[in-house]
Coordinates of C-alpha atoms and ligand atoms in Angstrom, one line a residue:
M1 CA -4.0 1.1 18.9
T2 CA -1.8 -0.9 16.1
A3 CA -1.4 -4.7 16.9
N4 CA 1.8 -5.5 18.7
F5 CA 4.0 -7.9 16.8
P6 CA 7.9 -8.8 17.2
G7 CA 8.0 -8.2 13.6
Y8 CA 8.0 -4.8 11.6
F9 CA 5.4 -4.4 8.9
I10 CA 6.3 -1.8 6.0
S11 CA 3.9 -0.5 3.2
F12 CA 4.9 1.4 0.0
E13 CA 1.7 3.3 -1.3
G14 CA 1.2 6.3 -4.2
I15 CA -0.8 6.8 -7.0
D16 CA 0.0 4.8 -10.5
G17 CA 2.9 6.4 -11.7
A18 CA 4.4 7.8 -8.8
G19 CA 7.6 5.8 -9.0
K20 CA 7.2 3.5 -5.8
S21 CA 7.9 0.1 -7.7
T22 CA 11.8 1.2 -8.8
H23 CA 12.4 1.4 -5.4
I24 CA 11.0 -1.3 -3.5
D25 CA 13.5 -4.1 -4.3
A26 CA 16.6 -1.7 -3.2
F27 CA 14.8 -0.8 -0.3
C28 CA 14.4 -4.7 0.9
K29 CA 18.1 -5.4 0.2
L30 CA 19.1 -2.6 2.3
M31 CA 16.8 -3.7 5.2
Q32 CA 18.3 -7.2 5.1
E33 CA 21.5 -5.6 5.4
C34 CA 20.5 -3.6 8.1
Y35 CA 18.8 -6.3 10.2
P36 CA 20.6 -9.7 9.0
N37 CA 18.9 -11.2 12.1
H38 CA 15.4 -10.8 10.2
E39 CA 14.1 -12.4 7.2
V40 CA 12.6 -9.8 5.1
V41 CA 9.6 -10.7 3.2
V42 CA 8.7 -9.3 0.0
T43 CA 5.1 -8.9 -0.6
R44 CA 2.0 -7.4 -2.8
E45 CA -1.2 -6.4 -3.0
P46 CA -3.7 -7.0 -4.3
G47 CA -2.0 -10.3 -4.5
G48 CA 0.5 -11.9 -2.0
T49 CA -1.2 -15.4 -1.8
P50 CA -1.9 -18.1 -4.7
L51 CA -5.7 -17.0 -3.9
G52 CA -4.8 -13.4 -4.1
E53 CA -2.9 -13.1 -7.1
Q54 CA -5.8 -14.8 -8.8
L55 CA -8.1 -12.1 -7.8
R56 CA -6.1 -9.4 -8.5
G57 CA -6.3 -10.9 -12.0
L58 CA -10.0 -10.4 -11.8
L59 CA -9.5 -7.0 -10.1
L60 CA -7.2 -5.2 -12.4
D61 CA -9.1 -6.3 -15.7
A62 CA -12.6 -7.3 -15.3
P63 CA -15.2 -4.6 -15.2
M64 CA -17.4 -5.0 -11.6
N65 CA -19.5 -3.0 -9.4
L66 CA -17.8 -0.7 -7.1
E67 CA -18.8 -2.4 -3.7
T68 CA -18.0 -5.9 -5.2
E69 CA -14.4 -4.4 -6.0
A70 CA -14.2 -3.5 -2.9
L71 CA -15.0 -6.5 -1.2
L72 CA -12.5 -8.8 -3.3
M73 CA -9.8 -6.3 -2.2
F74 CA -10.5 -6.6 1.4
A75 CA -11.1 -10.7 0.7
A76 CA -7.5 -11.0 -0.8
R77 CA -6.2 -9.3 1.7
R78 CA -7.8 -11.1 5.0
E79 CA -6.1 -14.1 3.2
H80 CA -2.8 -12.0 2.5
L81 CA -2.6 -11.5 6.2
A82 CA -3.7 -15.1 7.6
Q83 CA -1.7 -16.6 5.1
V84 CA 1.4 -14.1 5.1
I85 CA 1.8 -11.3 7.0
E86 CA 0.5 -12.3 10.3
P87 CA 2.7 -15.3 10.4
A88 CA 5.8 -13.6 9.2
L89 CA 5.2 -10.9 12.0
A90 CA 4.8 -13.4 14.7
A91 CA 7.8 -14.7 13.7
G92 CA 10.0 -11.5 13.9
K93 CA 10.2 -11.1 9.9
I94 CA 9.9 -7.9 8.3
V95 CA 7.3 -7.4 5.9
I96 CA 7.7 -5.3 3.0
S97 CA 4.0 -4.7 1.1
D98 CA 3.7 -3.2 -2.2
R99 CA 0.1 -1.5 -1.3
F100 CA -2.2 -2.0 1.8
T101 CA -5.5 -0.5 3.0
D102 CA -4.8 2.6 2.3
A103 CA -5.0 1.9 -1.4
S104 CA -8.5 0.9 -0.9
F105 CA -9.2 3.9 0.7
A106 CA -7.3 5.9 -1.9
Y107 CA -8.7 4.4 -4.7
Q108 CA -12.0 2.4 -4.2
G109 CA -13.1 5.6 -1.8
G110 CA -11.2 9.0 -3.1
G111 CA -11.1 8.1 -6.6
R112 CA -14.1 5.9 -7.1
G113 CA -16.4 7.3 -4.6
L114 CA -17.2 4.7 -2.0
S115 CA -18.1 6.0 1.1
I116 CA -15.4 5.8 3.9
A117 CA -17.4 5.0 6.3
K118 CA -18.1 1.6 4.5
L119 CA -14.2 1.2 4.3
N120 CA -13.6 1.9 7.6
D121 CA -16.1 -0.9 8.6
L122 CA -14.2 -3.1 6.2
E123 CA -10.7 -2.3 7.4
R124 CA -11.9 -2.9 11.3
W125 CA -13.6 -6.3 10.1
V126 CA -10.4 -7.1 8.1
Q127 CA -7.7 -6.2 10.7
G128 CA -9.5 -5.9 13.8
R129 CA -7.3 -8.4 16.6
E130 CA -9.4 -9.9 19.4
D131 CA -7.7 -7.5 22.0
G132 CA -9.3 -4.5 20.0
A133 CA -6.3 -3.6 18.3
L134 CA -6.3 -2.5 14.4
L135 CA -3.0 -4.5 12.4
Q136 CA -1.8 -1.5 10.2
P137 CA 2.1 -1.0 8.9
N138 CA 4.6 0.0 11.6
L139 CA 5.7 2.3 8.6
T140 CA 3.8 3.7 5.5
I141 CA 6.1 5.2 2.5
L142 CA 4.0 7.3 0.6
F143 CA 5.1 8.5 -2.9
D144 CA 3.5 11.8 -3.6
L145 CA 3.0 13.6 -6.5
P146 CA 0.9 15.7 -8.6
G147 CA -1.4 13.3 -10.7
E148 CA -0.3 15.0 -14.0
V149 CA 2.8 14.2 -13.4
A150 CA 2.3 10.8 -12.8
E151 CA 0.2 10.4 -15.8
A152 CA 3.1 11.6 -17.8
R153 CA 5.5 8.7 -16.5
R154 CA 2.7 6.1 -16.8
S155 CA 2.7 6.9 -20.8
K156 CA 5.4 5.7 -20.6
V157 CA 5.2 2.3 -19.7
R158 CA 3.8 -0.9 -20.6
A159 CA -0.1 -1.4 -21.6
P160 CA -2.2 0.3 -18.6
D161 CA -4.6 -2.0 -16.6
K162 CA -8.1 -0.8 -15.6
F163 CA -7.0 1.7 -12.7
E164 CA -4.0 2.8 -14.7
K165 CA -6.7 3.7 -17.7
M166 CA -8.7 6.3 -15.3
D167 CA -8.4 10.0 -16.0
L168 CA -6.4 12.5 -14.5
N169 CA -9.4 13.7 -12.1
F170 CA -9.9 10.2 -10.7
F171 CA -6.2 10.7 -9.9
E172 CA -6.2 13.6 -8.1
K173 CA -9.0 12.3 -5.7
V174 CA -6.9 9.1 -4.9
R175 CA -4.1 11.3 -4.0
Q176 CA -6.3 13.7 -1.8
E177 CA -7.5 10.5 0.0
Y178 CA -3.6 9.3 0.6
L179 CA -3.0 12.9 1.9
R180 CA -5.9 12.5 4.3
R181 CA -4.8 9.2 5.5
A182 CA -1.6 10.6 6.0
K183 CA -2.4 13.5 7.9
E184 CA -5.0 11.3 10.0
D185 CA -1.6 9.0 11.2
P186 CA 1.3 11.3 10.6
Q187 CA 3.5 9.2 13.0
R188 CA 2.7 5.9 10.6
F189 CA 3.2 7.8 7.4
H190 CA 6.5 9.1 5.5
L191 CA 6.2 11.1 2.9
V192 CA 8.3 11.4 0.1
D193 CA 8.6 14.0 -2.6
A194 CA 8.3 11.8 -5.7
T195 CA 8.9 14.5 -8.0
Q196 CA 12.5 14.2 -6.9
T197 CA 14.9 12.6 -9.0
P198 CA 15.6 8.9 -8.7
E199 CA 18.6 9.4 -7.0
A200 CA 17.0 12.1 -4.4
I201 CA 14.3 9.5 -3.4
W202 CA 16.9 7.0 -2.9
N203 CA 19.4 9.1 -0.7
G204 CA 16.2 10.0 1.3
L205 CA 14.9 5.9 1.5
Q206 CA 18.5 5.4 2.7
A207 CA 18.6 8.3 5.4
L208 CA 15.0 7.1 6.7
K209 CA 15.0 6.1 10.6
I210 CA 13.5 2.9 11.2
N211 CA 12.4 2.4 15.0
F212 CA 12.4 -1.2 15.0
Ligands
TMP1 P1 0.0 -1.7 -8.5 O1 0.1 -1.5 -10.1 O2 0.8 -1.1 -7.9 O3 0.8 -3.5 -8.1 O4 -1.4 -1.8 -8.1 C1 -2.8 -2.5 -8.7 C2 -3.0 -1.6 -8.9 O5 -4.8 -1.8 -7.8 C3 -3.5 0.1 -8.6 O6 -3.8 0.7 -9.6 C4 -3.8 0.2 -7.5 C5 -5.3 -0.6 -7.0 N1 -5.6 -1.1 -6.1 C6 -6.5 -0.8 -5.5 O7 -7.5 0.1 -6.4 N2 -7.3 -0.8 -4.2 C7 -6.5 -1.6 -3.2 O8 -6.9 -2.2 -2.3 C8 -4.9 -1.9 -3.8 C9 -4.3 -2.7 -2.5 C10 -4.7 -1.5 -4.8

């Protein structure tokens, strides 16, 4: 059961190098044009609040124990929900987040090997609501592509952070966990074949039916 808010929550997901960042700004503008009476709030994880951005700095650079890493991701998320996401959704706004909890399942779970049972517990703790519902995005746009294609794209950009330095095997496991989550909740996920050209991907995003 997904929590009921008057607003609408969209997350963008995918392995590093999948190309999601290229499209987020344009997609936000498109949403604002389609829904002029609803403010669009753009945010990201880890981050999205002053505390979350501080945690992001640590999470992307400092070496740490895997469980510490997962707990800090969810701590930043709890703050993000309390300060930004829940108030915006309660006010009827459209929230677009560059990553959310599926990234923790994919990276800390699939990639690094933290147990899915522990991640389920953290998800329920941080996103569970009093009525028993779980706050999830209404729509998750997953940019999917093979690890080696993403690796070739990543090598063309800026200095890699802690996650971007990981090897192909890690990213293949991240990808598989994203796909498992998508299979588990097909109504929430929209899969984008990210091997397509940016133009073809954008055409697909423009044609996406939003149930808002
Ligand atoms: P970004 O490069 O898309 O801004 O994401 C930052 C990195 O953080 C990216 O490599 C994925 C990683 N990440 C996790 O490992 N777990 C999480 O829960 C989130 C939100 C991001």
